[in-house]
Short mmCIF file of C-alpha atoms in Angstrom, two decimals:
data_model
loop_
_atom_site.label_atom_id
_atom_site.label_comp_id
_atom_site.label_asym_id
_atom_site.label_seq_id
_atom_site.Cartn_x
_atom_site.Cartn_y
_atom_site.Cartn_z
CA UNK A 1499 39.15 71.53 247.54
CA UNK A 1500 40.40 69.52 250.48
CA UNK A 1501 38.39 69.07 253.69
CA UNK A 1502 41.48 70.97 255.37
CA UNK A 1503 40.83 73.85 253.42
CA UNK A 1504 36.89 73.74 253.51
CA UNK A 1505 37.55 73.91 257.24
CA UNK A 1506 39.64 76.90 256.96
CA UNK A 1507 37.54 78.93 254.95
CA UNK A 1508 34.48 77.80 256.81
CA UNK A 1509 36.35 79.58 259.93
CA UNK A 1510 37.28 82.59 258.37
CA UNK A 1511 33.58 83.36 256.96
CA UNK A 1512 32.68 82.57 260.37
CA UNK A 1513 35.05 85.27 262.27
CA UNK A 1514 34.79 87.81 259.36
CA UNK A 1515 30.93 87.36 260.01
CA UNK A 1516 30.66 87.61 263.37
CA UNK A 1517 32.78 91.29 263.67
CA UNK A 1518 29.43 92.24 261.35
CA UNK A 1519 31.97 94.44 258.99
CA UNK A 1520 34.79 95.53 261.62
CA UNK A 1521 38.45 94.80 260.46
CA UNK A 1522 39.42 91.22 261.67
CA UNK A 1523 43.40 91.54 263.26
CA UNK A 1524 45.23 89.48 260.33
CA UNK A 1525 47.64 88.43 263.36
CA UNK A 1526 43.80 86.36 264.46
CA UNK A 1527 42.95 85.11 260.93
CA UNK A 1528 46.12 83.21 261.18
CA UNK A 1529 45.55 81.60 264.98
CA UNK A 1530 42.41 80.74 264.08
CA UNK A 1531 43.54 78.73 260.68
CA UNK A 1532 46.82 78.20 262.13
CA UNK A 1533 48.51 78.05 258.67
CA UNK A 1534 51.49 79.95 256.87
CA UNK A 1535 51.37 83.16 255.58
CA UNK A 1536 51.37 82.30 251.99
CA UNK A 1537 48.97 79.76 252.72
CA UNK A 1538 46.57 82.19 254.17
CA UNK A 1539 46.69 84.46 251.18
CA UNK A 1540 45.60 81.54 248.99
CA UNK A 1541 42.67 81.03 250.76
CA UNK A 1542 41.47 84.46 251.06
CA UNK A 1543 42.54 84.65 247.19
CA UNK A 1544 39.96 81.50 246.79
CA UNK A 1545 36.84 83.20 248.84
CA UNK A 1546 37.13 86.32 246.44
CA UNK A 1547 38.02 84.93 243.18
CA UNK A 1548 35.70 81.56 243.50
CA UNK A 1549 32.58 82.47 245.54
CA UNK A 1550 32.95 86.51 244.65
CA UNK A 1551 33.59 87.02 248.66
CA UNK A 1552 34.02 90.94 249.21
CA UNK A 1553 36.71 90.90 251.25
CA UNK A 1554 38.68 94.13 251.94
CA UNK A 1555 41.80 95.00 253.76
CA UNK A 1556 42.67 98.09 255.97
CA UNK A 1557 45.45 99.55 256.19
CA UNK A 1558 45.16 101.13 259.80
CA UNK A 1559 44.13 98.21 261.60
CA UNK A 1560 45.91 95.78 259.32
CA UNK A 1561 42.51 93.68 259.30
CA UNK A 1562 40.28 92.12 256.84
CA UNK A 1563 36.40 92.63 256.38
CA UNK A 1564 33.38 92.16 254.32
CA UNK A 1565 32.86 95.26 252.39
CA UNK A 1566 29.39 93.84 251.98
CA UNK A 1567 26.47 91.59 253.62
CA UNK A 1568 27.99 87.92 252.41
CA UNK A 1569 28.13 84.24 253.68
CA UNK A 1570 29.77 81.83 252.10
CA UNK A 1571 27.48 79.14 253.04
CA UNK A 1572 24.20 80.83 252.04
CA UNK A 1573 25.95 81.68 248.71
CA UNK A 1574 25.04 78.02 247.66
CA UNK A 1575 21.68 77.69 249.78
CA UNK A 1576 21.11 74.46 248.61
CA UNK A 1577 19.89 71.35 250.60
CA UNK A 1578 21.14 67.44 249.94
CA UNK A 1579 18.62 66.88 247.18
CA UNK A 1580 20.24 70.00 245.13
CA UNK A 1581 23.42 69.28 245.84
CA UNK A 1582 22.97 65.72 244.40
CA UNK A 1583 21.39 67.41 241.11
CA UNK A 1584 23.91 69.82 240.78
CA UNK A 1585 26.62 66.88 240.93
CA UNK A 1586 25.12 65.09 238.17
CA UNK A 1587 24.26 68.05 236.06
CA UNK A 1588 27.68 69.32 236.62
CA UNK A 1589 29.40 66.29 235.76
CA UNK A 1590 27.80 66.03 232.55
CA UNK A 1591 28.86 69.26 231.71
CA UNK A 1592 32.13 69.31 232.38
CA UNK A 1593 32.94 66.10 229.88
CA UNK A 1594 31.64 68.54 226.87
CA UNK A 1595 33.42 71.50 228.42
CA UNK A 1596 36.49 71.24 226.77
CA UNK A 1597 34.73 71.40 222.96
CA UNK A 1598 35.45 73.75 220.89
CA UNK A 1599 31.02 74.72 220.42
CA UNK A 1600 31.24 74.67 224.45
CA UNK A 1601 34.35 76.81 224.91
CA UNK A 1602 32.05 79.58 226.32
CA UNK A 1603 30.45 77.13 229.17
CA UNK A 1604 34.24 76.48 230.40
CA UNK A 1605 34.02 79.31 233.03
CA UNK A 1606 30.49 78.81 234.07
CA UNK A 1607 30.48 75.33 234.28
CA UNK A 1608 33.99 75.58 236.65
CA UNK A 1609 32.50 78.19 239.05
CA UNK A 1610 29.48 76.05 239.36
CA UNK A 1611 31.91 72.72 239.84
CA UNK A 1612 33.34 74.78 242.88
CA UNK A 1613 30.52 75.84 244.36
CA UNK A 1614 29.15 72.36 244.78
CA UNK A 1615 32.68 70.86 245.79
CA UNK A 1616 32.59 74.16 248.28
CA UNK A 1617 28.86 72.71 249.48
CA UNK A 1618 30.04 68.97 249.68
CA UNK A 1619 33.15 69.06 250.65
CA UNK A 1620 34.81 66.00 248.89
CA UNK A 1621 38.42 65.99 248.45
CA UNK A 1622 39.70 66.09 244.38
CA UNK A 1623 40.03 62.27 244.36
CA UNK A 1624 36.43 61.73 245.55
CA UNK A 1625 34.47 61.00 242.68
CA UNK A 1626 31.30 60.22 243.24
CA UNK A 1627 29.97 59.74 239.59
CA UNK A 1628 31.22 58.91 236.36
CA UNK A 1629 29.63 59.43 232.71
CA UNK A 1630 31.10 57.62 229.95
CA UNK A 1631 33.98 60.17 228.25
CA UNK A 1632 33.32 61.97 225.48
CA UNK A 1633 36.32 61.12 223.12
CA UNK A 1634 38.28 62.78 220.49
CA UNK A 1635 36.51 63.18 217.70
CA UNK A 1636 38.30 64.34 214.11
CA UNK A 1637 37.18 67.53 212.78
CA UNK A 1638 34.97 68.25 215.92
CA UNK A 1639 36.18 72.02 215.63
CA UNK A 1640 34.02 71.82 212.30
CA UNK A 1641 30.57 72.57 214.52
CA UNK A 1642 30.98 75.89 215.10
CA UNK A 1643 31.79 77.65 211.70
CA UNK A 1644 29.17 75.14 210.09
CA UNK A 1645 26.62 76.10 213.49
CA UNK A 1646 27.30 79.71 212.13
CA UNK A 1647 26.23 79.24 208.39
CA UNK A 1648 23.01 77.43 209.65
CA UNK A 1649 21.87 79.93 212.07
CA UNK A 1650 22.85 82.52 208.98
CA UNK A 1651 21.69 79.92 206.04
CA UNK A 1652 24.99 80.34 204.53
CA UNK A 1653 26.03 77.44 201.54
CA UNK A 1654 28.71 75.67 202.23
CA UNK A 1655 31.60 73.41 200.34
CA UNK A 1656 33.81 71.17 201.36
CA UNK A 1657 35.75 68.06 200.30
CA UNK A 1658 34.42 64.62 201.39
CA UNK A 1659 36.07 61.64 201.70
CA UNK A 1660 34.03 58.56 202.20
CA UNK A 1661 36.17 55.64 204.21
CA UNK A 1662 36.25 53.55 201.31
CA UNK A 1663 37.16 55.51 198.59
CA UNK A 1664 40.60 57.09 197.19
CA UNK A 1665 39.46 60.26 196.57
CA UNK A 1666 37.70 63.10 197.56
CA UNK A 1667 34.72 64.72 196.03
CA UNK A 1668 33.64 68.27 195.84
CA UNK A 1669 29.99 69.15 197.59
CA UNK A 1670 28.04 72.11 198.03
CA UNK A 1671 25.44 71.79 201.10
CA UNK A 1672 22.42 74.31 202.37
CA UNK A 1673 23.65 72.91 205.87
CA UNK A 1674 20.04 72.31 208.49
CA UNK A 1675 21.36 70.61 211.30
CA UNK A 1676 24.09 69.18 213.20
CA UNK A 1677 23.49 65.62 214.93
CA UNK A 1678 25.17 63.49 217.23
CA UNK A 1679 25.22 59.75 217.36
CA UNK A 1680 27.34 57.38 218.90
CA UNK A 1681 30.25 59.68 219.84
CA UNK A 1682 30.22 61.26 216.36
CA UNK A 1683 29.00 64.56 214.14
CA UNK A 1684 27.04 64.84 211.15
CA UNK A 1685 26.00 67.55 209.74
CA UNK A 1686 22.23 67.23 207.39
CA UNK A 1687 21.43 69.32 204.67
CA UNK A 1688 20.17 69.87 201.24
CA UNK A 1689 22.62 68.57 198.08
CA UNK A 1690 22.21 70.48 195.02
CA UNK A 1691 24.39 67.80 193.62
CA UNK A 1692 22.27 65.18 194.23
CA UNK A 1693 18.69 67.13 194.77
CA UNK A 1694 18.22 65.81 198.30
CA UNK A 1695 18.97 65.71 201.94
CA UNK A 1696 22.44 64.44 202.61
CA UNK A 1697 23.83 63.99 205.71
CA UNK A 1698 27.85 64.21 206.24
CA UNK A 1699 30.05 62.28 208.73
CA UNK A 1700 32.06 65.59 210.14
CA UNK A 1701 35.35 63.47 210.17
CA UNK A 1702 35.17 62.21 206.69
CA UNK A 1703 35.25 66.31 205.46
CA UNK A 1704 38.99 67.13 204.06
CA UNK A 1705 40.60 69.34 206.46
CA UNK A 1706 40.92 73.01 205.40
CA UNK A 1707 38.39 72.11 203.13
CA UNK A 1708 35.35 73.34 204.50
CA UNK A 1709 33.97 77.10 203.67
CA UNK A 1710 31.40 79.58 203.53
CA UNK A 1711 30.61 79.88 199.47
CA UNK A 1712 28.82 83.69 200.28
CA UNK A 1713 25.49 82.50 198.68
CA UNK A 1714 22.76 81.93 200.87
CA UNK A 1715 19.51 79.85 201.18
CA UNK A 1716 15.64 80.10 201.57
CA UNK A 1717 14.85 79.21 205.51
CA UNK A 1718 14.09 75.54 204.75
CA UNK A 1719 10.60 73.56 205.54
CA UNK A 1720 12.63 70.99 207.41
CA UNK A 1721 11.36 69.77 211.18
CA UNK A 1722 14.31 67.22 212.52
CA UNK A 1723 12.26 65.52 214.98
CA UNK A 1724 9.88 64.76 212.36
CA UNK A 1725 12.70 63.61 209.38
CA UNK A 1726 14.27 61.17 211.90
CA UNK A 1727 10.76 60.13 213.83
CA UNK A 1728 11.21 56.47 212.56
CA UNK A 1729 15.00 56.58 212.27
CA UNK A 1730 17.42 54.89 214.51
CA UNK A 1731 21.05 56.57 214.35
CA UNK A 1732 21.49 58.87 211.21
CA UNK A 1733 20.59 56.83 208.19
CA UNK A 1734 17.23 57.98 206.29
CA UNK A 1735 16.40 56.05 203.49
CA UNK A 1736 13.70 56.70 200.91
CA UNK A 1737 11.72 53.44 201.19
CA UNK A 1738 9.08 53.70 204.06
CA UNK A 1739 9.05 52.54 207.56
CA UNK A 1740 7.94 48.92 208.51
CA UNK A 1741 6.20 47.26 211.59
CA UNK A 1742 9.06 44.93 213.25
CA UNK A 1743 8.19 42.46 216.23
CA UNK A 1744 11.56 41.34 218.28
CA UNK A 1745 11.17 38.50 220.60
CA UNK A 1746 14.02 38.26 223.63
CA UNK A 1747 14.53 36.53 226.41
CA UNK A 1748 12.82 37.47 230.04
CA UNK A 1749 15.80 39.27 231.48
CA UNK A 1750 16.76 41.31 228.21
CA UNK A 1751 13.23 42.39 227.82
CA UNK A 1752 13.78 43.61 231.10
CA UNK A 1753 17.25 45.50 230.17
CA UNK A 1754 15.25 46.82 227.17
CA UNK A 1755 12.50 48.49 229.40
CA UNK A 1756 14.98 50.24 231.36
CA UNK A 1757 16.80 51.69 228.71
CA UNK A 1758 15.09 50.75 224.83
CA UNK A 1759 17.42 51.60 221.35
CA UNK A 1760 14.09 52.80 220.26
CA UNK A 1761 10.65 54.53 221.47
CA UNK A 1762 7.61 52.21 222.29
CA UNK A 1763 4.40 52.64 223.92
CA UNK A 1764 3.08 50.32 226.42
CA UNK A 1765 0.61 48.45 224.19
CA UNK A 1766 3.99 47.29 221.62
CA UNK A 1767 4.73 45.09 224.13
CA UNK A 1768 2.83 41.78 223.41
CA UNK A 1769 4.22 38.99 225.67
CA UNK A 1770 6.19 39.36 228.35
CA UNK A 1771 6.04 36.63 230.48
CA UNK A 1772 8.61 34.11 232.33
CA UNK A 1773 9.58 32.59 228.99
CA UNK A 1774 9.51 35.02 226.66
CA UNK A 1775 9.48 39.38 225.88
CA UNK A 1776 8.07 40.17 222.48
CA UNK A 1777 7.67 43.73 221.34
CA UNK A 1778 6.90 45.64 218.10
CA UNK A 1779 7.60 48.61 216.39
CA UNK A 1780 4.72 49.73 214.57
CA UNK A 1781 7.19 52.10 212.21
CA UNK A 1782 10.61 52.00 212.51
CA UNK A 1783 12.98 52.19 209.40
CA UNK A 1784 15.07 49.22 208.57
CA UNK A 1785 18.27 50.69 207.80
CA UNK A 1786 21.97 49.88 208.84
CA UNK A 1787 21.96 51.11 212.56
CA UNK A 1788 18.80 49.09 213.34
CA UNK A 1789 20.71 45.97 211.97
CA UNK A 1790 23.89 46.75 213.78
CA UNK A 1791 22.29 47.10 217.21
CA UNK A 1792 20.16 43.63 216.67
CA UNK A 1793 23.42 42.32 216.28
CA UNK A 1794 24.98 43.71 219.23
CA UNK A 1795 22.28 42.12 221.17
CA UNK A 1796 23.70 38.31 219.77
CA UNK A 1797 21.98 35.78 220.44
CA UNK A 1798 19.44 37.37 223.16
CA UNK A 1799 17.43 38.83 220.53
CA UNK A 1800 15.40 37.41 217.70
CA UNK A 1801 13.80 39.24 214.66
CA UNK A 1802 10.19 37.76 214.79
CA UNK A 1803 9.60 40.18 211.36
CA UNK A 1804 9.80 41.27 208.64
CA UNK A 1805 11.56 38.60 207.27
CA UNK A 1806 13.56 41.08 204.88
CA UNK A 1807 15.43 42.30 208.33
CA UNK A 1808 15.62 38.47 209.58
CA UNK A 1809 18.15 37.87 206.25
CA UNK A 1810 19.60 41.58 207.03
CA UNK A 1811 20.53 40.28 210.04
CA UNK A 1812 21.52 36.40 209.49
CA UNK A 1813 23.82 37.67 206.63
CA UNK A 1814 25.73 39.83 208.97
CA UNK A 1815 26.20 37.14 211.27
CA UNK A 1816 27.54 34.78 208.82
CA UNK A 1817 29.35 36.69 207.54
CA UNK A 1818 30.72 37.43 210.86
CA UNK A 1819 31.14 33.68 211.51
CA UNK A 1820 33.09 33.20 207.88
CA UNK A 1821 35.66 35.28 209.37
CA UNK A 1822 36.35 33.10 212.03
CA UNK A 1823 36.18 29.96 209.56
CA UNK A 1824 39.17 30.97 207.29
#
């Protein structure tokens, strides 16, 4: 919405207000907007359709009125601090909007988006904050139908196609949970294949593949937060969590604080001082994701321990460096 138009409609709630239910002339909608005709219609069109304005027109005085007690302005009765919530909250919505599992919000989430434009009065190019986009993902449709079975413990099969291999293999799941990480879907459940948990990268599943075998399963002793407690990212391995210390330099410790890859409590932290920021992990599992993100860090991070993760992640980097050295 356009200040222009904010102006306008602020007017017209104003006058239609102020004759406390009396036709308004249409002939003195139009001086007091001074706009066209057509343009006039639009904005009455956007009071009832966007803020559910009850505006009526009769036909003897050829005027407009509220049918009921309304003001546009008290229909979002929200002060700065609200407003400034609502933005964020908003805008975080609206990048998940257009999924498939969200497809419901779209409507909600848009009248909402209006309301607070309505409130702030920015114009369309005004953005004022800016989450990192949600991109396509393959086989994102593939939440809902497999949300369905899980609320309804209904098996599953589908064919799965791991990145490195040719072909595709067969699986049956007794589907628990779908997770997110990084930008992309898994869904976790029991294998009867392999007589475990198994959890499924949604775009690696064979498209058309995926359906509801019309078994079902028992409601499964399975608590999420609990399975991936010590877990960073998606992979659970059997072997069991370790203590790790990292040491890093003053200003990355201070990056890590205000935004850690993994939960810590005060007392981990054991230096952090002008020269150096040490913390531990008292259990976290050492598994592929952990090793990736210590090497997205470089060279600002070091692992103090266990030494099995130092060689996890020297090999990684030399093997890096080999690349280069061809």
């Amino acid at each position: 919405m356009t200040t222009p138009q904010y102006d306008r409609l602020k007017r017209l709630n104003e006058r239609l207000n102020q004759w406390g239910g009396r036709p308004v002339p249409k002939a003195e909608l139009l001086r007091l907007t001074s706009v066209s005709e057509r343009t006039f219609k639009e904005d009455l069109a956007l009071m009832r359709e966007e803020f559910q304005a009850p505006i009526q027109y009769c036909r003897r005085t050829k005027g407009f009125y509220y049918a009921s007690q309304f003001d546009l302005m008290a229909s979002v009765a929200l002060n700065d601090r609200d407003v400034q919530t609502l933005e964020t909250a908003v805008a975080a919505l609206a990048q998940f909007k257009d999924l498939p599992l969200f497809a419901e919000l779209r409507g909600t989430v848009d009248k909402i988006e209006s309301a607070v434009r309505f409130r702030v009065r920015p114009s369309p190019q005004a953005q004022r904050i800016q989450f990192e986009s949600v991109p396509y993902f393959q086989n994102i449709e593939l939440i809902e139908p497999l949300l369905h079975c899980i609320v309804q413990q209904q098996v599953v099969e589908f064919d799965y196609q791991k990145h490195d291999q040719a072909q595709a293999e067969r699986y049956d799941l007794h589907p628990y949970l779908i997770k997110e990480y990084r930008n992309r879907w898994y869904v976790l459940g029991h294998c009867p294949k392999r007589h475990s948990l198994r959890i499924f990268g949604l775009d690696r599943i064979v498209a058309n593949s995926l359906q509801s075998t019309g078994a079902f399963f028992d409601e499964p002793d399975f608590d999420a937060s609990q399975y991936f407690a010590y877990t960073l990212g998606i992979a659970v391995y059997d072997q069991q969590p370790e203590e790790v210390v990292l040491s890093m330099t003053p200003g990355h410790g201070r990056f890590f604080k205000s935004q850690p890859f993994f939960a810590f409590q005060p007392d981990d932290i054991l230096m952090d001082t002008p020269k150096e920021f040490r913390i531990r992990f008292p259990r976290i599992s050492i598994n592929k994701e952990l090793v990736m993100e210590l090497v997205r860090w470089g060279n600002q991070i070091r692992v103090v321990s266990p030494e099995s993760l130092r060689q996890k992640v020297v090999e990684y980097l030399q093997r890096a460096l080999n690349q280069y050295e061809t």
